[in-house]
Coordinates of C-alpha atoms and ligand atoms in Angstrom, one line a residue:
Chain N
X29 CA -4.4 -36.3 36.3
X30 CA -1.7 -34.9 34.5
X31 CA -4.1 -32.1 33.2
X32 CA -5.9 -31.7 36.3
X33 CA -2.5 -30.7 38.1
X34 CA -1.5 -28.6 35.3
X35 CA -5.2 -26.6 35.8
X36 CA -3.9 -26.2 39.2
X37 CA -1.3 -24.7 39.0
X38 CA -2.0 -22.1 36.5
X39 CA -5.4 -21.5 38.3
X40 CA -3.3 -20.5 41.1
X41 CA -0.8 -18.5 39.2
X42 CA -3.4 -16.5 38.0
X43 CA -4.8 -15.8 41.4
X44 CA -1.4 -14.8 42.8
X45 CA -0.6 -12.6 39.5
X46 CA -3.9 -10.8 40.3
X47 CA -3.3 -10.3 43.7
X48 CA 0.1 -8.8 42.7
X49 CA -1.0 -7.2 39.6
X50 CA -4.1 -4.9 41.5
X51 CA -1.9 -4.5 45.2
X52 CA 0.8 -2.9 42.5
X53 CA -0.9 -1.7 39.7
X54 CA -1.2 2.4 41.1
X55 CA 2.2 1.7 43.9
X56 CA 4.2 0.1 41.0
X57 CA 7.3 2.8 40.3
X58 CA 6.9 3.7 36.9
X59 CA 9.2 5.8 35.0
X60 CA 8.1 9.7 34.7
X61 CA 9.4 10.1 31.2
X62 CA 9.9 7.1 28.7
X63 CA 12.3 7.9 25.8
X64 CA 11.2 5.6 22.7
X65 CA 13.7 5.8 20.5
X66 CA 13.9 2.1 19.0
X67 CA 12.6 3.5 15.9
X68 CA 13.6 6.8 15.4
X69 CA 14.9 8.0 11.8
X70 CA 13.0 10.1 10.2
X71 CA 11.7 11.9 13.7
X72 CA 13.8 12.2 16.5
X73 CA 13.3 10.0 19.4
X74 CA 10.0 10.5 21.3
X75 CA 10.0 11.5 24.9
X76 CA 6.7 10.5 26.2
X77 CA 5.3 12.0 29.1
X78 CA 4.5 9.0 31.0
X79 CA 3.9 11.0 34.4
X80 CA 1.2 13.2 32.4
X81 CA -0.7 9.7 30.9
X82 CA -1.1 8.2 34.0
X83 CA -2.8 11.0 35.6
X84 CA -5.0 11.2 32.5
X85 CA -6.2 7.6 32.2
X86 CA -8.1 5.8 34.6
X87 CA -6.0 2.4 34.4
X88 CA -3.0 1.6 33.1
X89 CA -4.8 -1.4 31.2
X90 CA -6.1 1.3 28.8
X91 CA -2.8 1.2 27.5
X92 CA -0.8 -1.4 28.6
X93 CA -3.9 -3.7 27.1
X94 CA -3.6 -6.9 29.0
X95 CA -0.4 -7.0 31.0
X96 CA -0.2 -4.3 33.6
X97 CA -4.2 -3.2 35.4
X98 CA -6.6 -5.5 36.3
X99 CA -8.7 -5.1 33.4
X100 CA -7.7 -7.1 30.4
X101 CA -8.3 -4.9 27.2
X102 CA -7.5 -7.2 24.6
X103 CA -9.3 -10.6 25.2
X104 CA -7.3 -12.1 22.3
X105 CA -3.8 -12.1 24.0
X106 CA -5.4 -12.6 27.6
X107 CA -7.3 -16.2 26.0
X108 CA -3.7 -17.9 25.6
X109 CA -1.2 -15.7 27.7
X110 CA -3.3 -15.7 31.0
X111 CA -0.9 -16.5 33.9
X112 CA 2.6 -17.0 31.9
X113 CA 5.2 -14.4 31.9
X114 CA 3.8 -12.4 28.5
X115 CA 1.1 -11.2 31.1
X116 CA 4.2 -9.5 32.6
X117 CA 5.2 -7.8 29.9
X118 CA 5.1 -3.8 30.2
X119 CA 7.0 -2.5 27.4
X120 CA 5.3 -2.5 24.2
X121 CA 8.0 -4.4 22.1
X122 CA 8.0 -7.2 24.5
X123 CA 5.6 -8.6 22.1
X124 CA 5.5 -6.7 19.3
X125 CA 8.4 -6.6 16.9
X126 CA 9.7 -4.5 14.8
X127 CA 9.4 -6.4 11.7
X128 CA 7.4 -9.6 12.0
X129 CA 7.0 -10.0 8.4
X130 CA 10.5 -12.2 7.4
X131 CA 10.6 -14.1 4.6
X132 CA 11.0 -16.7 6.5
X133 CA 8.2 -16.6 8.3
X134 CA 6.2 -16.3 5.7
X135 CA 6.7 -19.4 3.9
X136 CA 7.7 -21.5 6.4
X137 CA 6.2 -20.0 9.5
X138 CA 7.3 -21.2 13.3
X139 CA 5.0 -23.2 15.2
X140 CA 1.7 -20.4 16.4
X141 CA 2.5 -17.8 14.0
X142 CA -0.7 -18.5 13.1
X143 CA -2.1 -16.9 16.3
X144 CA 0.0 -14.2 15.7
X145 CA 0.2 -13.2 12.1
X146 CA -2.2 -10.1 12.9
X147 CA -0.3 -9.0 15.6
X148 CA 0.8 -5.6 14.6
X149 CA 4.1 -4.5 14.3
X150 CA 5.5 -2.2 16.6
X151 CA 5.6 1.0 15.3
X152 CA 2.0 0.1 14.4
X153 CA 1.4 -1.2 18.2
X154 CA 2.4 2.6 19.0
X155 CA 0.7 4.5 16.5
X156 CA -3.0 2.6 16.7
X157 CA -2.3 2.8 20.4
X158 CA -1.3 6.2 21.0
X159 CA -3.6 7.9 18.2
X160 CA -6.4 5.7 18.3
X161 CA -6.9 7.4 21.9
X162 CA -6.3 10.7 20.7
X163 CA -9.1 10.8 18.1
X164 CA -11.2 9.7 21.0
X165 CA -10.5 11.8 23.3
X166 CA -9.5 14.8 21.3
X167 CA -5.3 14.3 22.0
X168 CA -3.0 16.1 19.1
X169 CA -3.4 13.9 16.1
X170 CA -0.8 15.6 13.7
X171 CA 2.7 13.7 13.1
X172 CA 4.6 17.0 14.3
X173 CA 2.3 17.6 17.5
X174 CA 4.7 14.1 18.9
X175 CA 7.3 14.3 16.3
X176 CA 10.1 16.2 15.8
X177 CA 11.7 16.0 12.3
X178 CA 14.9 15.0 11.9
X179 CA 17.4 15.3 8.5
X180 CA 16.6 12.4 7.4
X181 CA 12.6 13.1 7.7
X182 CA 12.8 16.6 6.0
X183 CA 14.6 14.8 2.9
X184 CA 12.2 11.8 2.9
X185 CA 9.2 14.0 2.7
X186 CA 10.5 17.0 0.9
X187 CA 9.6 19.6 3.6
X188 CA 11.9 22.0 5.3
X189 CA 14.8 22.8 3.3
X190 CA 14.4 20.0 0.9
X191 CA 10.6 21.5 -0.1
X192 CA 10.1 22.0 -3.8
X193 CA 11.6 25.3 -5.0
X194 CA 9.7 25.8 -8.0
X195 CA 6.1 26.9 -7.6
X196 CA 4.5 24.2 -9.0
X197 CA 3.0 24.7 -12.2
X198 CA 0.4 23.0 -13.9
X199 CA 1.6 19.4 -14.7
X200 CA -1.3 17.4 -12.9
X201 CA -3.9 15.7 -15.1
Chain M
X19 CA 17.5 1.0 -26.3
X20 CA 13.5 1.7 -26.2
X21 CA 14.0 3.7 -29.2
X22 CA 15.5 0.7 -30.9
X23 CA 12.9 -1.5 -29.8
X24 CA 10.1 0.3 -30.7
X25 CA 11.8 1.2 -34.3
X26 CA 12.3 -2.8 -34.7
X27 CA 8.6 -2.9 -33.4
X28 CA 7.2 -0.6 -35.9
X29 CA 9.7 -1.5 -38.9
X30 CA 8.0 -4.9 -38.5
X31 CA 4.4 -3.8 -37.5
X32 CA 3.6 -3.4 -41.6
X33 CA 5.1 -6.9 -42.5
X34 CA 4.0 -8.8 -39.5
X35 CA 0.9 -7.1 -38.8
X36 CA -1.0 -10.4 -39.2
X37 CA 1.2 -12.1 -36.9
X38 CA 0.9 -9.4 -34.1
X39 CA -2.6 -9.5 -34.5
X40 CA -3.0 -13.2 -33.2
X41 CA -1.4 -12.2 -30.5
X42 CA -4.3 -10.6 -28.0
X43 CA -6.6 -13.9 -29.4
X44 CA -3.9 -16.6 -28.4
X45 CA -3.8 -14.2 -25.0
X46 CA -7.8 -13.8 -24.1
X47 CA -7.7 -17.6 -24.1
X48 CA -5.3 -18.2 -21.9
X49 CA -6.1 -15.6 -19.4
X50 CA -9.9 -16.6 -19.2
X51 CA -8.7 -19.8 -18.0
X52 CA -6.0 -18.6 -15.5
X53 CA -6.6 -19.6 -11.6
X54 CA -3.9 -17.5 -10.5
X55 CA -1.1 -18.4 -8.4
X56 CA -1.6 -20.1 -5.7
X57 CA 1.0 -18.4 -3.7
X58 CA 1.3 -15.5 -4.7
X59 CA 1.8 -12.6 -1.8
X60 CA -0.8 -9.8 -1.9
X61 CA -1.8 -6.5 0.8
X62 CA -4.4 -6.3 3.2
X63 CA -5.6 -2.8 3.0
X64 CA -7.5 -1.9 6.4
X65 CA -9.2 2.0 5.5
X66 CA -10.2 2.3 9.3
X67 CA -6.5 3.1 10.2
X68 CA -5.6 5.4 7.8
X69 CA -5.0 8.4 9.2
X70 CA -3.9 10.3 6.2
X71 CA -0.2 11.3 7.1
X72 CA 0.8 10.0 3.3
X73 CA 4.2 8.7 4.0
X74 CA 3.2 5.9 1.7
X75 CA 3.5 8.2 -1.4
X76 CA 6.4 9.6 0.1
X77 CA 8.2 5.9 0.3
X78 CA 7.4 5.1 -2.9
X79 CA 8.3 8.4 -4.3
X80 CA 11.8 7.0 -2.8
X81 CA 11.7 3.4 -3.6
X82 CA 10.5 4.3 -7.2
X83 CA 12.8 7.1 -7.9
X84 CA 10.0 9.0 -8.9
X85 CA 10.6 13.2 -10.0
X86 CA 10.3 15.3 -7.1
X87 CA 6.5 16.2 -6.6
X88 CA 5.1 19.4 -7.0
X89 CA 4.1 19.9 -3.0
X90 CA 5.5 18.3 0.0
X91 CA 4.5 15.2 0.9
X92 CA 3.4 16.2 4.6
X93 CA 1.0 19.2 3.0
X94 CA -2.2 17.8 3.4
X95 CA -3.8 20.6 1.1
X96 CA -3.6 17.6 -1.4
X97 CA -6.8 16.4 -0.1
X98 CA -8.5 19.7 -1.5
X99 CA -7.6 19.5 -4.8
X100 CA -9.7 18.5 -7.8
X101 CA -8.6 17.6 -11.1
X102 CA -11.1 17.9 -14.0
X103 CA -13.9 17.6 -11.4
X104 CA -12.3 14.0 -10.0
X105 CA -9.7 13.6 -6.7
X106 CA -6.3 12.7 -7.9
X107 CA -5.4 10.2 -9.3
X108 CA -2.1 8.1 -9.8
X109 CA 0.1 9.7 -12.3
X110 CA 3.2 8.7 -14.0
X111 CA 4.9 10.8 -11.1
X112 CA 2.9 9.0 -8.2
X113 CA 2.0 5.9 -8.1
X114 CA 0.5 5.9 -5.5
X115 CA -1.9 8.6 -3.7
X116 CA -3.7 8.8 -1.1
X117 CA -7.0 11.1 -0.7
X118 CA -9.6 11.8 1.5
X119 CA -13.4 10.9 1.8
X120 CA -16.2 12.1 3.8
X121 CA -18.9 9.3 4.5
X122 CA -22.4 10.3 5.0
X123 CA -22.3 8.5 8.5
X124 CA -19.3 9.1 9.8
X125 CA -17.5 12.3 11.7
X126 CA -14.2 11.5 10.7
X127 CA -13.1 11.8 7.4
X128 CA -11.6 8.3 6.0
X129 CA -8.4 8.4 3.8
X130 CA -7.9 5.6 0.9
X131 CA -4.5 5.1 -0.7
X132 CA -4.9 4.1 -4.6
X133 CA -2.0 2.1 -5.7
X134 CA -2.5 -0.7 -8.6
X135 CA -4.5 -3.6 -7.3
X136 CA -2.2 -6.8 -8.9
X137 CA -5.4 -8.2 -10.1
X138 CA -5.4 -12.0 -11.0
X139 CA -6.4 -11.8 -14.3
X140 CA -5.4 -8.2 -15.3
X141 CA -7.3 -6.6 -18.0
X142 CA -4.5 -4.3 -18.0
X143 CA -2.3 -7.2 -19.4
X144 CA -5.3 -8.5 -21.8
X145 CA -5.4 -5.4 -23.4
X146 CA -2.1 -5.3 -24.3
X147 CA -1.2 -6.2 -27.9
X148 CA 2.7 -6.4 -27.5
X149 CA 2.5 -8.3 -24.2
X150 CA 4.4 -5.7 -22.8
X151 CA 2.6 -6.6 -19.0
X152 CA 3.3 -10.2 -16.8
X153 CA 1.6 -11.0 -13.8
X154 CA 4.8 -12.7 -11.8
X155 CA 4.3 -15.8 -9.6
X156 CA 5.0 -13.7 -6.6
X157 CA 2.1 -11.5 -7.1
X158 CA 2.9 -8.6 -9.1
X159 CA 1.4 -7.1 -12.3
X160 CA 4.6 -5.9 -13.7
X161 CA 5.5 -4.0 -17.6
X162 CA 8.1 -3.5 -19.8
X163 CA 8.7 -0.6 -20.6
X164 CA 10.9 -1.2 -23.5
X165 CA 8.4 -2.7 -25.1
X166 CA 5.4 -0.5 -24.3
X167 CA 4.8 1.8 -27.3
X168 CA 2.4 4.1 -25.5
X169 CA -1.1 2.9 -26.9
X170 CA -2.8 3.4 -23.8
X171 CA -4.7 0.7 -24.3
X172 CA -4.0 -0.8 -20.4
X173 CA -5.4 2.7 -19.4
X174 CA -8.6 2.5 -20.8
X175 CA -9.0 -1.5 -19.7
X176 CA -7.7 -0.7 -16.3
X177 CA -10.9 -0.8 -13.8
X178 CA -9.4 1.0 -11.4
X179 CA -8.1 3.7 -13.5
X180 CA -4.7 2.9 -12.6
X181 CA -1.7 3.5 -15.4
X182 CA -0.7 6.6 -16.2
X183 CA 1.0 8.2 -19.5
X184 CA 4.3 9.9 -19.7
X185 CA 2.3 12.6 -21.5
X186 CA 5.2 15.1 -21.1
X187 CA 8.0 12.9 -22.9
X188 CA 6.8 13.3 -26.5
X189 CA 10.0 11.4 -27.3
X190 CA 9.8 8.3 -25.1
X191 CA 6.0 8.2 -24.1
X192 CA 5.0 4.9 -21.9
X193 CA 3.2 3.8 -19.1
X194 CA 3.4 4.2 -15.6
X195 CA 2.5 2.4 -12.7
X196 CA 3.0 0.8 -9.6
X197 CA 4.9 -2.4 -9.8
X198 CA 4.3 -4.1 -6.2
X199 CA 8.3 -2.9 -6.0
X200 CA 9.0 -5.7 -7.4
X201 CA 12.6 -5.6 -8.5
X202 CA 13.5 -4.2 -5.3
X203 CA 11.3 -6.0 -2.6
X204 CA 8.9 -8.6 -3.6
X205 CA 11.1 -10.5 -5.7
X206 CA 13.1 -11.5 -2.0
X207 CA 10.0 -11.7 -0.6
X208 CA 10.5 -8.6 1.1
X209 CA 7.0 -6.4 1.7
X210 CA 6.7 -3.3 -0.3
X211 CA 8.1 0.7 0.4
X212 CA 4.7 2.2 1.3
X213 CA 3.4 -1.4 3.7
X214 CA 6.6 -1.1 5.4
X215 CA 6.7 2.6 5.8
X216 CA 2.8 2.8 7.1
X217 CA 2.7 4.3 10.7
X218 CA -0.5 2.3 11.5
X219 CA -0.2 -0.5 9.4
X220 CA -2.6 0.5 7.3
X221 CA -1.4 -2.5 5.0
X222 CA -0.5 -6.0 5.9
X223 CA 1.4 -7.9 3.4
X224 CA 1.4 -11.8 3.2
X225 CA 0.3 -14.4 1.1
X226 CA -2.9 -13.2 -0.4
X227 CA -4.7 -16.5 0.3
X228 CA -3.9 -16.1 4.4
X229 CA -4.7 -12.4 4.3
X230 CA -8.2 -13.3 2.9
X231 CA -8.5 -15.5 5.8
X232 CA -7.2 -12.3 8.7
X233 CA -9.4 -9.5 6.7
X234 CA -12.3 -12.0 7.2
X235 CA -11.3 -12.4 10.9
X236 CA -11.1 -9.0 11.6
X237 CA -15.0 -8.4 10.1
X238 CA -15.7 -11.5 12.9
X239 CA -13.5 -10.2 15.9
X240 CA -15.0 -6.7 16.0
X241 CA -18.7 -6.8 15.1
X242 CA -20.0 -3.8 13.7
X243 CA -16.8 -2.3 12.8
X244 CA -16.6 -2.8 9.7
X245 CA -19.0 -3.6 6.3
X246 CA -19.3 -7.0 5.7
X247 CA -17.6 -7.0 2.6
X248 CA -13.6 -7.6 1.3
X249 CA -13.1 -5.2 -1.2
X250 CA -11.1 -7.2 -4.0
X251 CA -12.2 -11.0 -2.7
X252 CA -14.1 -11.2 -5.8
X253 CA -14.5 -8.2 -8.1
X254 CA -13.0 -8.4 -11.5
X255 CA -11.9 -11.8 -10.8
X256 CA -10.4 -10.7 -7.2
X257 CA -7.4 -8.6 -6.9
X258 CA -3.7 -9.1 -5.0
X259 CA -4.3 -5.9 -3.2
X260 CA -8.0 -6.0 -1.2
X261 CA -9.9 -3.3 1.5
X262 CA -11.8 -3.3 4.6
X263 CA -13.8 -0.2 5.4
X264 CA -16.1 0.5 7.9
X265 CA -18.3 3.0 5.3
X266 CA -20.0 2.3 2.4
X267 CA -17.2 1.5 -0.7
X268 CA -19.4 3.1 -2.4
X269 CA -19.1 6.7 -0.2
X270 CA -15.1 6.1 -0.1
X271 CA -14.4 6.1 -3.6
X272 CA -14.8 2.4 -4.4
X273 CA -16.4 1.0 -7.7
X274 CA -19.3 -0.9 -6.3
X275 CA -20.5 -1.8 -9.6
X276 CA -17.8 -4.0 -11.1
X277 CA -18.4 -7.4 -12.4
X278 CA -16.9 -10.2 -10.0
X279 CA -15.6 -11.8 -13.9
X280 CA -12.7 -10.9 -14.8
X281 CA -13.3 -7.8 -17.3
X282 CA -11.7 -9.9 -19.9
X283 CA -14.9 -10.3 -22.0
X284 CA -15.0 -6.3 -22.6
X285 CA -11.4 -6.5 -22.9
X286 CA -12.1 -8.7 -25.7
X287 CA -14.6 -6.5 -27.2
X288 CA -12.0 -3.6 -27.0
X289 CA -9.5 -5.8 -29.0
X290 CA -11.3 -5.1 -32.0
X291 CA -10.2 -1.9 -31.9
X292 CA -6.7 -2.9 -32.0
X293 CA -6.3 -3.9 -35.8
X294 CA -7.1 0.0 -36.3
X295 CA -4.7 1.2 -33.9
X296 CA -1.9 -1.2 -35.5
X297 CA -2.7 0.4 -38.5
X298 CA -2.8 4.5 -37.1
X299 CA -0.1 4.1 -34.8
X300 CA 2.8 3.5 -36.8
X301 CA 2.0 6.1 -38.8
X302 CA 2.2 8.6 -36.1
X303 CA 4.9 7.1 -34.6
X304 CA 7.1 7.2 -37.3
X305 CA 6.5 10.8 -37.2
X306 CA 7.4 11.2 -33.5
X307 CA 10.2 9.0 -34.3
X308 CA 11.4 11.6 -36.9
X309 CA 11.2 14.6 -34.7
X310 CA 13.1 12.3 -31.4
X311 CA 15.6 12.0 -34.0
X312 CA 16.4 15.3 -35.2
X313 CA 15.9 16.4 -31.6
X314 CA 18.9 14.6 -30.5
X315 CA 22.0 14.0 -31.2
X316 CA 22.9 10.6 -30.0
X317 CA 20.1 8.1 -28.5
X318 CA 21.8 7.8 -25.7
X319 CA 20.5 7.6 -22.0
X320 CA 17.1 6.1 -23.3
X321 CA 16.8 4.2 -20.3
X322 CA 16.9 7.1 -17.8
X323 CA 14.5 9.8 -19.9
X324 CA 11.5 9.5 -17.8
X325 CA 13.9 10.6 -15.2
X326 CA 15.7 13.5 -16.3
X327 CA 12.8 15.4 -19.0
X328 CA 10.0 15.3 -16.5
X329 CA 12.2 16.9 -14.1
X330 CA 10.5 19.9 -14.4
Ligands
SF4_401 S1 -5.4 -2.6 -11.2 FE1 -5.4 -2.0 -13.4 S2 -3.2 -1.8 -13.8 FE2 -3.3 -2.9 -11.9 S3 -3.3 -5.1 -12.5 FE3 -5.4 -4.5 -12.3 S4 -6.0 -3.9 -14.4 FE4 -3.7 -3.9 -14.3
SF4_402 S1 4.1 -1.3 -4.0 FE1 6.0 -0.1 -4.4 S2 5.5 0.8 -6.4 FE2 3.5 0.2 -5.6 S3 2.7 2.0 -4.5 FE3 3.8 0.8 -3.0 S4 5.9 1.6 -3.0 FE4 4.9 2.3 -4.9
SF4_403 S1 1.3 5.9 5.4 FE1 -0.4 4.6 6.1 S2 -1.6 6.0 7.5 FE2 -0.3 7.3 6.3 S3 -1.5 7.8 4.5 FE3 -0.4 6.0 3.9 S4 -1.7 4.3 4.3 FE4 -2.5 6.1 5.4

C-alpha cells in the first residue's frame, strides 16, 4: 500500500516536472554570460559565453545531461534521481564537487558513495563536458583558446616569464 | 650522510660480503609468496581522456621539487622528440611524462602518461641487494636513497622501464623515481600531485581493489568504448597503477607481452649476477669515493645534491 502510494506520487511528480521542464526548457531566463570562477588559480576565471552555446546546441540536455531539456543524457543519474530535486539542478557543482575524494570517504564511505564513487569531480565534470564536445564538433581544444593564464599558471608550468632561460642542451637520455 | 652510508656500506661490503649476499635469497622467498595489501590505494588510469595538456608532469615537477625542465611544460613539441630511436622516457628529472601515440584505427591521437606502476610484487624491489626499496601498506613502491649505491640493478628488472639514474652526479649517483608522493600525500591518504591536478580526470585514485571494480564498470557501461582488457589487473603479478584504452595497448605503447607472474623468477635469475657486482662495485666505488672527496671540502649538504648539481 505503502509502496503503491509512494509510486504515485513520484509518477506524478515526474509528469508535472516534465510538463514544467519542456513548457520552460527554451522560455527559461538563462544567464547570457556565466562567470566560472570556483576554480580558478592557475587561469583566470572563465567567462563562458552562455548566450553563444545555446544558439549552437539543439537542447540544453546536451549539456546540462539530465536536469534541464527533455532529453535525459546520462541514464545513470536519471535511473535514481528521476523526479527529486537533483533533477533540478542546473549548475554543474550541484552535484559534482570539487574534491570528492576525502580521506574519509574513502575508508569509511557515507551511505551510496558507492553509486557515486565515479562521479567525476568538478573541474573534471567541465573539462569532459566542455572539450569532449569540442573534439566532436571541431570547438578550440587548446588550454589557452578558454584559458587565460594567470601568475600563478605561468610559474606552475614554466612558460611566460618563468620559461627556461637556458637553451636546453643535451641532458636527455 | 649518503656518503657516510655508502662508505660504511662498502667498508663492510669486503668483510660481510657473505652476509649481504643472503640477503636477495632470504628476499625472493618472501616476495614470491606476498598477496599484497589488501588495502592498499592505487590509480585508475582512463587513456580515452587524456588530452595531452601535461599538467601532470608539471605538478609533479612541483610536488617533487624536481630541477627545472629543459622546455616548458605547456610546449607540446615534447611529443616529437625521440631519444635513441624510443619516446621519452622518465628520467631522474621527470618522473613522470606523458607522450603521444597514433593508433592505427583511430583519428585522434591518444596521449599516455608513464609514471611508476607500484606493482605488488616489484621486481624493482627483488632486485635490490641492499633492500634499499619497500612496498608501503598504503600502496607505494617507495626507496631509500641513502642506501641506494647506484647499481642499477632496479633499472634493468623494472618492466616498465621505470627508474632512472642520476647519471650527471658522479659524486652521489642513485635512483630516481616516482614515489606515489608518498611523504607528502599518500601517507594522509591524500591522492597524488598529478591525479589531483588532471583537468579530465584522467586518473582516479582509491583503493586499488574498488577501482578494479569501476575500470571494469566503465568497459560494461559504455559498450564498445573501450578494449576489454585492464591494463595492470594481472600483468607482472598486477600493478597499483592500471589503464583503460580504447586502442590496442599494444599500438599505445603498452607491453602486451609480459608475464601475468610476478617477474620475480627472472629477477632471480639476474641475482646471480649480483655476487660479481658485489665484488666490481666497491672497487669502483672506492675510486669515485676518492675523487668526491678531494672534490670537496666538507661533505656537507649530501642530502640536497641531486638538487643543486643537476641544476644545469
Ligand atoms: S613499475 Fe618498476 S619501479 Fe615501479 S614498482 Fe614496478 S618494478 Fe618497481
Ligand atoms: S604520484 Fe607523485 S611522484 Fe608519482 S608521478 Fe604523480 S606527482 Fe610524480
Ligand atoms: S594532466 Fe591529465 S589530461 Fe593532461 S596530460 Fe596529464 S593525464 Fe593527460
Amino acid at each position: 500500500m505503502v509502496n503503491a502510494s509512494k509510486q504515485l506520487i513520484a509518477g506524478l511528480g515526474v509528469l508535472m516536472l516534465f510538463a514544467v521542464l519542456s513548457a520552460s526548457c527554451y522560455a527559461m531566463d538563462y544567464p547570457d554570460e556565466v562567470e566560472i570562477d570556483s576554480l580558478a588559480n592557475l587561469y583566470e576565471p572563465v567567462v563562458f559565453d552562455h548566450a553563444m552555446h545555446v544558439d549552437a546546441t539543439e537542447s540544453c540536455a546536451e549539456c546540462h545531461h539530465h536536469t534541464t531539456g527533455t532529453e535525459v543524457i546520462n541514464e545513470y543519474c536519471a535511473k535514481c534521481h528521476t523526479g527529486t530535486v537533483e533533477m533540478d539542478a542546473v549548475s554543474c557543482q550541484d552535484c559534482h564537487s570539487a574534491d570528492p575524494v576525502s580521506p574519509e570517504n574513502l575508508h569509511h564511505p557515507k551511505p551510496g558513495y558507492s553509486y557515486h564513487n565515479d562521479q567525476p569531480n568538478l573541474k573534471a565534470a567541465y573539462h569532459l563536458n566542455c572539450l569532449g564536445c569540442h573534439q566532436e564538433v571541431g570547438g578550440p581544444t587548446g588550454c589557452e583558446d578558454c584559458h587565460v593564464k594567470t601568475e600563478a599558471g605561468d610559474k606552475f608550468y614554466r612558460s611566460g616569464e618563468f620559461a627556461p632561460k637556458e637553451p636546453a642542451h643535451s641532458s636527455e637520455h | 650522510m649518503s656518503k657516510i652510508t655508502r662508505r660504511r656500506f662498502l667498508a663492510g661490503s669486503a668483510a660481510g660480503g657473505a652476509a649481504i649476499m643472503l640477503t636477495p635469497a632470504k628476499k625472493a622467498l618472501a616476495a614470491g609468496s606476498f598477496e599484497g595489501f589488501p588495502d592498499g590505494m592505487g590509480v585508475l588510469v582512463d587513456l580515452t581522456r587524456c588530452v595531452g595538456c601535461r599538467t601532470c608532469e608539471a605538478a609533479c615537477n612541483a610536488e617533487q621539487n624536481l630541477p627545472e625542465p629543459a622546455k616548458p611544460f605547456d610546449d607540446t613539441s615534447v611529443f616529437d622528440e625521440i631519444h635513441h630511436g624510443q619516446k621519452r622516457r622518465t628520467t631522474d628529472k621527470a618522473y613522470t611524462i606523458v607522450n603521444r601515440y597514433e593508433p592505427k584505427d583511430s583519428d585522434e591521437p591518444v596521449y599516455r602518461k608513464i609514471q611508476c606502476n607500484h606493482c605488488n610484487e616489484p621486481a624493482c624491489l627483488t632486485s635490490c641487494f641492499v633492500n634499499a626499496y619497500k612496498k608501503t601498506p598504503e600502496g607505494a613502491v617507495i626507496y631509500n636513497e641513502k642506501v641506494c649505491v647506484g647499481c642499477r640493478n632496479c633499472m634493468i628488472a623494472c618492466p616498465f622501464h621505470i627508474p632512472a639514474y642520476t647519471y650527471h652526479s658522479v659524486l652521489n649517483p642513485v635512483i630516481k623515481k616516482c614515489i606515489f608522493c608518498y611523504d607528502t600525500r599518500l601517507k594522509e591518504g591524500r591522492p597524488p600531485a598529478c591525479v589531483e591536478s588532471c583537468p579530465q580526470q584522467v586518473m582516479t585514485f582509491g583503493k586499488r581493489k574498488d577501482l578494479m571494480v569501476i575500470a571494469h564498470e566503465r568497459i560494461k557501461k559504455n559498450p564498445g568504448k573501450y578494449v576489454d582488457h585492464v591494463y595492470g589487473e594481472k600483468e607482472v603479478g598486477g600493478t597499483g597503477w592500471f589503464y583503460l584504452s580504447s586502442a590496442p595497448f599494444e599500438e599505445v605503447g603498452f607491453d602486451v607481452n609480459l608475464p601475468k607472474k610476478p617477474i620475480i623468477d627472472n629477477v632471480k635469475d639476474f641475482l646471480a649476477i649480483v655476487p660479481i657486482v658485489l665484488t666490481v662495485w666497491p672497487a669502483l666505488f672506492t675510486g669515485f669515493h676518492l675523487l668526491a672527496t678531494k672534490g670537496k671540502s666538507h661533505g656537507h649538504g649530501d642530502d640536497h645534491s641531486h638538487d643543486e648539481q643537476e641544476g644545469h
